[in-house]
Amino acid sequence: MAKKKTIRTIPQQRTPMPEQDPQRRAHNFEEVACGYSLEAALNESERCLLCPDEPCIAGCPVGINIPQFIQKISEKNFRGAYDVITATNLLPAVCGRVCPQENQCEGVCTVGESLEPVAIGRLERFVGDTAIAEGWVNIPYIEPTAFKIGIVGSGPAGMACAADMAKAGCDVTVFEAFHQAGGVLKYGIPDFRLPNDVIDAEIRNLQKLGVKFECNTLVGRLFTIEQMLNELGFHAVFVGTGAGYPSMLGIPGDSLTGVLSASELLTRCNLMRAKEFPNYDTPLPPAKRVAVVGAGNTAMDAMRVSLRLGADKVYCIYRRSRTECPARAEEVHHAEEEGVEFHWLTNPVAILDDGKGNVRGMRCIRMELGEPDDSGRRRPVPVPGSEFDFETDLVVYAIGTNANPIMGQTSKLKLNKWGYIETDDNLGTSVAGVFAGGDIVTGAATVIEAMGAGRKAAASMKAYLGIRDTKVANLTSASSAGKLFGIDVKERNFARIRVA
Amino acid sequence: MQTIESKAEPKTNEGSKFEIVTRKDFSDVTYLLEIRHPLMAKAAKPGQFVIVMLNEHGERIPLTIADFDRQKGTITLVIQAVGKTTKEMQQACRVGTRLYGMVGPMGIPSPISHAKKVVCVGGGLGVAPVFPQARAFKESGAYVIGVVGFRNKDLVFWDDKFKKCCDEFIICTDDGSAGIKGLVTEGIKQAIAKHPDIDEVVAIGPPIMMKGCAEATRPHNIKTMVSLNPLMVDGTGMCGGCRVKIGGQVKFACVDGPDFDGHKVDFDDLMTRLRRFTQEEKMALDRWTETCRMANLPASTPASPVESKPKGPRKAVKSPAKKS
């Protein structure tokens, strides 16, 4: 091994990511961050200390062996790096782009204690993009089992669960209500952040694993979860339908024609290609001034999409301050560069109409931070008498979502008081054989958290079906202590018999 | 915004499952499509709707299910050519062709109550989706009075189907060329005058008609259910584009409806929101008509439209020609 790296010997500066010029990119849908070149990736890979603590692995919701894949990059063994990542994460090209790394792996990076942390996300993306360009796909030898698995929803949770179950030899079918697979990756995240080609490439990889995708299928209404288990021959079902049901503010003017949810704006633009209207049939309301309420990642996407659709002015209206803003730091930075005007500590009071049902403007009130609330963040309180009006043509609500009611309406799954599906620690639901994960369990969260949940549910599903977990099965132990007929007690479900 | 190119639009939808097995033209603007989908035919219930995409470039349009045949495994839709998509469908959807997408059945099925005497009201295209409800009420043992309204006798369809499942049947036309002269509200008034014991009225049609029906029954305190048809994108509760005001509360028609208590619906709000994309709809239609003219295709088949059609919103395709 080469001489030991120390914090003094590694490149001190984080390798910058080439980006499209803000003035130019604010008017096109091409990717903002262009990705590392070979040299940049090699340079950045040198910054990993390969420290023994490996805090980054614990910081990753799916536990990617980060130091190992970075080491493979530095050895120019990119295929090796891809193999390391795909051992735990199916979608490196996606996660490298959309994970909030600063709160996860990069947030706990040892280098980050004294310098800027290693750009783990950018390196992951480099590996993922290389794999797509080279057409790599890791198809392990799969011993088929007789189990048939149904996955409801083709978003990140469903895709992650599908991959694991397919690798375990199951016959997996993913059901999607939209006409294209991908869930939030397709309808929600815009092209300039995550190109559709990347998602399609990842979906093709799943298909190579044997996963079938059935679009145009609304589970619950076309057939129910119970029917899947009792009539359609599925041995287990995973529900990853996402949160859905956007919140409205409930202020005067909510139902004006120029008020819409960020989900609607993004779905029209991304999935339905309204940005190419009239070559595509779905329209979007034209707007010169757009006010987006909220400051999460979805809000950032809505603002940056609005700029690209031709808005001159885009305002961000957020009742808390910048410190509490929940979006990824990079997204806020990008939005700022592109010319979004941020109005922190500002809360909408009413949407003003033009007398014809359209939006004329918005009335807001200034806020100040008071005592911390339940979330630990300082509670914003209105400053009396500070109301003010401004003009805008379109108001976009990006203030979160409530639980989608379809599963609750159509199945016996137990819901919690907010309408999300109730699960145990292993993501099992109140119905035997049905597992759930992602936003429909936790409420709105991130792509990687949903993928983590999908994988966790897959592990529980395997235990439920009695499929040997390879991780446990491959542990060779000389002693037979704790084993029954040579089977580890941890695998007690192995002998489970299912009467189908 | 974008340069307008005339790309060759994908038309064949090869590999799609949604084959059209029957087509009937009721008039030069109204047509019926029967689409093969055995699973959906099995699951569909009165009051539910589907979302259809004609081709890859198409928009998603909600259409109320007009009928379903569990034996044949088909879903029936009755469509009025009012906007670009519905006109294009009129031209492209022939027996043997396929739709790019069709998802459903969506929405909460109409609650078929234990009402003993019901009036099922359909205006224009609303006549089609109210039919499965009339049939369901009949099957559950109710005395069913059908009231349907059209502009004139040439537009009348499905009177035979209704006569089979209705104990009484009233046709209303604007010009009196068939049945009684007047709007469906006239028919409702007649029915109420004759039967003081009506338990429920179900009304489907354009918002203005449903509003009229709700006002006609309000003084008599008769429960009135209406089926709302706002603009939608996904139809699964995810976008909130279809939100409507019911008794002061916001509801999503796609997952909380589409049926609501007509006496609580804010119809003015619904009508305003249906006009959201009027300009874009006109632009798309003009551009498409122009393309057809250049290609020497009839902009509408089988005959080019002679009479003026209502400039209704494109997605209100279940909205009939009839005004009330």
CSV table of N, CA, C and O in Angstrom, one decimal, chain B residues 22 24-26 30-34 64-68 75-79 124-135 146 148 150 153-166 169 171:
chain,number,residue,atom,x,y,z
B,22,THR,N,-65.3,-1.6,-30.3
B,22,THR,CA,-66.6,-1.1,-30.9
B,22,THR,C,-66.5,0.4,-31.0
B,22,THR,O,-66.0,1.0,-30.1
B,24,LYS,N,-69.3,3.6,-32.1
B,24,LYS,CA,-70.6,4.0,-32.6
B,24,LYS,C,-70.6,5.5,-32.6
B,24,LYS,O,-70.1,6.2,-31.7
B,25,ASP,N,-71.1,6.1,-33.7
B,25,ASP,CA,-71.2,7.6,-33.7
B,25,ASP,C,-72.7,7.9,-33.5
B,25,ASP,O,-73.6,7.6,-34.3
B,26,PHE,N,-73.0,8.7,-32.4
B,26,PHE,CA,-74.3,9.1,-32.1
B,26,PHE,C,-74.7,10.3,-32.9
B,26,PHE,O,-75.9,10.6,-33.2
B,30,THR,N,-70.7,13.3,-31.1
B,30,THR,CA,-70.7,12.4,-29.9
B,30,THR,C,-70.4,11.0,-30.5
B,30,THR,O,-71.0,10.5,-31.4
B,31,TYR,N,-69.5,10.3,-29.8
B,31,TYR,CA,-69.2,8.9,-30.2
B,31,TYR,C,-68.9,8.0,-29.0
B,31,TYR,O,-68.6,8.5,-27.9
B,32,LEU,N,-69.1,6.7,-29.2
B,32,LEU,CA,-69.0,5.7,-28.2
B,32,LEU,C,-67.8,4.9,-28.5
B,32,LEU,O,-67.6,4.5,-29.7
B,33,LEU,N,-67.0,4.6,-27.5
B,33,LEU,CA,-65.9,3.6,-27.7
B,33,LEU,C,-66.0,2.5,-26.7
B,33,LEU,O,-66.3,2.8,-25.5
B,34,GLU,N,-65.8,1.3,-27.1
B,34,GLU,CA,-65.8,0.2,-26.2
B,34,GLU,C,-64.4,-0.4,-26.3
B,34,GLU,O,-63.9,-0.7,-27.3
B,64,THR,N,-66.0,9.6,-17.5
B,64,THR,CA,-66.8,8.7,-16.6
B,64,THR,C,-67.1,7.5,-17.4
B,64,THR,O,-67.4,7.5,-18.6
B,65,ILE,N,-67.1,6.3,-16.7
B,65,ILE,CA,-67.4,5.1,-17.3
B,65,ILE,C,-68.9,5.1,-17.6
B,65,ILE,O,-69.7,5.3,-16.7
B,66,ALA,N,-69.2,4.9,-18.9
B,66,ALA,CA,-70.6,4.9,-19.3
B,66,ALA,C,-71.3,3.5,-19.2
B,66,ALA,O,-72.5,3.4,-18.9
B,67,ASP,N,-70.5,2.5,-19.3
B,67,ASP,CA,-71.0,1.1,-19.1
B,67,ASP,C,-69.8,0.2,-19.0
B,67,ASP,O,-68.7,0.5,-19.4
B,68,PHE,N,-70.1,-1.0,-18.5
B,68,PHE,CA,-69.1,-2.0,-18.5
B,68,PHE,C,-69.7,-3.4,-18.7
B,68,PHE,O,-70.9,-3.5,-18.3
B,75,ILE,N,-65.1,-1.9,-21.4
B,75,ILE,CA,-65.4,-0.7,-20.8
B,75,ILE,C,-66.0,0.2,-21.9
B,75,ILE,O,-65.4,0.3,-22.9
B,76,THR,N,-67.1,0.9,-21.6
B,76,THR,CA,-67.7,1.7,-22.6
B,76,THR,C,-67.5,3.2,-22.2
B,76,THR,O,-67.8,3.5,-21.1
B,77,LEU,N,-67.1,4.0,-23.1
B,77,LEU,CA,-67.0,5.5,-22.9
B,77,LEU,C,-67.8,6.2,-23.9
B,77,LEU,O,-67.8,5.8,-25.1
B,78,VAL,N,-68.5,7.2,-23.5
B,78,VAL,CA,-69.1,8.1,-24.5
B,78,VAL,C,-68.5,9.5,-24.5
B,78,VAL,O,-68.3,10.0,-23.4
B,79,ILE,N,-68.0,9.9,-25.6
B,79,ILE,CA,-67.1,11.1,-25.6
B,79,ILE,C,-67.7,12.1,-26.6
B,79,ILE,O,-68.3,11.8,-27.6
B,124,GLY,N,-77.3,15.7,-21.8
B,124,GLY,CA,-76.4,15.5,-22.9
B,124,GLY,C,-75.5,14.3,-22.7
B,124,GLY,O,-76.0,13.2,-22.5
B,125,LEU,N,-74.2,14.5,-22.6
B,125,LEU,CA,-73.3,13.4,-22.4
B,125,LEU,C,-73.4,12.8,-21.1
B,125,LEU,O,-73.1,11.6,-20.9
B,126,GLY,N,-74.0,13.5,-20.1
B,126,GLY,CA,-74.2,13.0,-18.8
B,126,GLY,C,-75.2,11.9,-18.8
B,126,GLY,O,-75.3,11.1,-17.8
B,127,VAL,N,-75.9,11.7,-19.9
B,127,VAL,CA,-76.9,10.6,-20.0
B,127,VAL,C,-76.1,9.3,-19.9
B,127,VAL,O,-76.6,8.4,-19.3
B,128,ALA,N,-74.9,9.3,-20.5
B,128,ALA,CA,-74.2,8.0,-20.6
B,128,ALA,C,-73.8,7.6,-19.1
B,128,ALA,O,-74.1,6.5,-18.7
B,129,PRO,N,-73.0,8.4,-18.4
B,129,PRO,CA,-72.6,7.9,-17.1
B,129,PRO,C,-73.7,7.7,-16.1
B,129,PRO,O,-73.5,7.0,-15.1
B,130,VAL,N,-74.9,8.3,-16.3
B,130,VAL,CA,-75.9,8.1,-15.3
B,130,VAL,C,-76.6,6.8,-15.5
B,130,VAL,O,-77.3,6.2,-14.6
B,131,PHE,N,-76.4,6.2,-16.7
B,131,PHE,CA,-77.0,4.9,-17.0
B,131,PHE,C,-76.7,3.8,-16.0
B,131,PHE,O,-77.6,3.1,-15.5
B,132,PRO,N,-75.4,3.6,-15.8
B,132,PRO,CA,-75.0,2.5,-14.8
B,132,PRO,C,-75.7,2.7,-13.5
B,132,PRO,O,-76.0,1.7,-12.8
B,133,GLN,N,-75.9,3.9,-13.1
B,133,GLN,CA,-76.5,4.2,-11.8
B,133,GLN,C,-78.0,3.8,-11.8
B,133,GLN,O,-78.5,3.2,-10.9
B,134,ALA,N,-78.6,4.2,-12.9
B,134,ALA,CA,-80.0,3.9,-13.0
B,134,ALA,C,-80.2,2.4,-13.0
B,134,ALA,O,-81.1,1.9,-12.3
B,135,ARG,N,-79.3,1.7,-13.7
B,135,ARG,CA,-79.4,0.2,-13.7
B,135,ARG,C,-79.2,-0.4,-12.3
B,135,ARG,O,-79.9,-1.3,-11.9
B,146,GLY,N,-86.2,7.9,-15.0
B,146,GLY,CA,-85.1,8.5,-15.8
B,146,GLY,C,-85.5,9.8,-16.4
B,146,GLY,O,-86.6,9.9,-17.0
B,148,VAL,N,-83.8,12.5,-19.1
B,148,VAL,CA,-82.6,12.8,-19.9
B,148,VAL,C,-82.9,14.0,-20.7
B,148,VAL,O,-84.0,14.3,-21.1
B,150,PHE,N,-81.5,16.6,-24.0
B,150,PHE,CA,-80.7,16.8,-25.2
B,150,PHE,C,-81.1,18.1,-25.9
B,150,PHE,O,-82.2,18.7,-25.6
B,153,LYS,N,-83.8,16.2,-31.1
B,153,LYS,CA,-84.1,14.7,-31.2
B,153,LYS,C,-82.9,14.0,-31.9
B,153,LYS,O,-82.7,12.8,-31.7
B,154,ASP,N,-82.1,14.7,-32.8
B,154,ASP,CA,-81.1,14.0,-33.5
B,154,ASP,C,-79.9,13.6,-32.5
B,154,ASP,O,-79.1,12.8,-32.8
B,155,LEU,N,-79.9,14.3,-31.4
B,155,LEU,CA,-78.8,14.0,-30.5
B,155,LEU,C,-79.1,12.9,-29.4
B,155,LEU,O,-78.3,12.5,-28.7
B,156,VAL,N,-80.4,12.5,-29.5
B,156,VAL,CA,-80.8,11.5,-28.5
B,156,VAL,C,-80.1,10.2,-28.7
B,156,VAL,O,-80.0,9.7,-29.8
B,157,PHE,N,-79.6,9.6,-27.6
B,157,PHE,CA,-79.1,8.2,-27.7
B,157,PHE,C,-79.4,7.4,-26.4
B,157,PHE,O,-79.7,8.0,-25.4
B,158,TRP,N,-79.4,6.1,-26.5
B,158,TRP,CA,-79.5,5.2,-25.4
B,158,TRP,C,-80.9,5.3,-24.8
B,158,TRP,O,-81.1,4.8,-23.7
B,159,ASP,N,-81.9,5.8,-25.5
B,159,ASP,CA,-83.3,5.8,-24.9
B,159,ASP,C,-83.8,4.4,-24.7
B,159,ASP,O,-84.4,4.1,-23.7
B,160,ASP,N,-83.3,3.5,-25.6
B,160,ASP,CA,-83.8,2.1,-25.5
B,160,ASP,C,-83.2,1.5,-24.2
B,160,ASP,O,-83.9,0.8,-23.4
B,161,LYS,N,-81.9,1.8,-23.9
B,161,LYS,CA,-81.3,1.2,-22.7
B,161,LYS,C,-81.9,1.7,-21.5
B,161,LYS,O,-82.2,1.0,-20.5
B,162,PHE,N,-82.3,3.0,-21.5
B,162,PHE,CA,-82.9,3.6,-20.3
B,162,PHE,C,-84.3,3.0,-20.1
B,162,PHE,O,-84.7,2.7,-19.0
B,163,LYS,N,-85.1,2.9,-21.2
B,163,LYS,CA,-86.4,2.4,-21.1
B,163,LYS,C,-86.4,1.0,-20.4
B,163,LYS,O,-87.4,0.7,-19.7
B,164,LYS,N,-85.4,0.2,-20.7
B,164,LYS,CA,-85.3,-1.1,-20.1
B,164,LYS,C,-85.2,-1.1,-18.6
B,164,LYS,O,-85.6,-2.0,-17.9
B,165,CYS,N,-84.5,-0.1,-18.0
B,165,CYS,CA,-84.2,-0.1,-16.6
B,165,CYS,C,-84.9,1.0,-15.8
B,165,CYS,O,-84.7,1.1,-14.6
B,166,CYS,N,-85.8,1.7,-16.5
B,166,CYS,CA,-86.5,2.8,-15.8
B,166,CYS,C,-88.0,2.5,-15.7
B,166,CYS,O,-88.6,1.9,-16.7
B,169,PHE,N,-89.8,7.2,-17.8
B,169,PHE,CA,-88.7,7.8,-18.6
B,169,PHE,C,-89.1,9.1,-19.2
B,169,PHE,O,-90.2,9.1,-19.9
B,171,ILE,N,-88.0,12.3,-21.6
B,171,ILE,CA,-87.0,12.9,-22.5
B,171,ILE,C,-87.3,14.4,-22.5
B,171,ILE,O,-88.5,14.8,-22.7
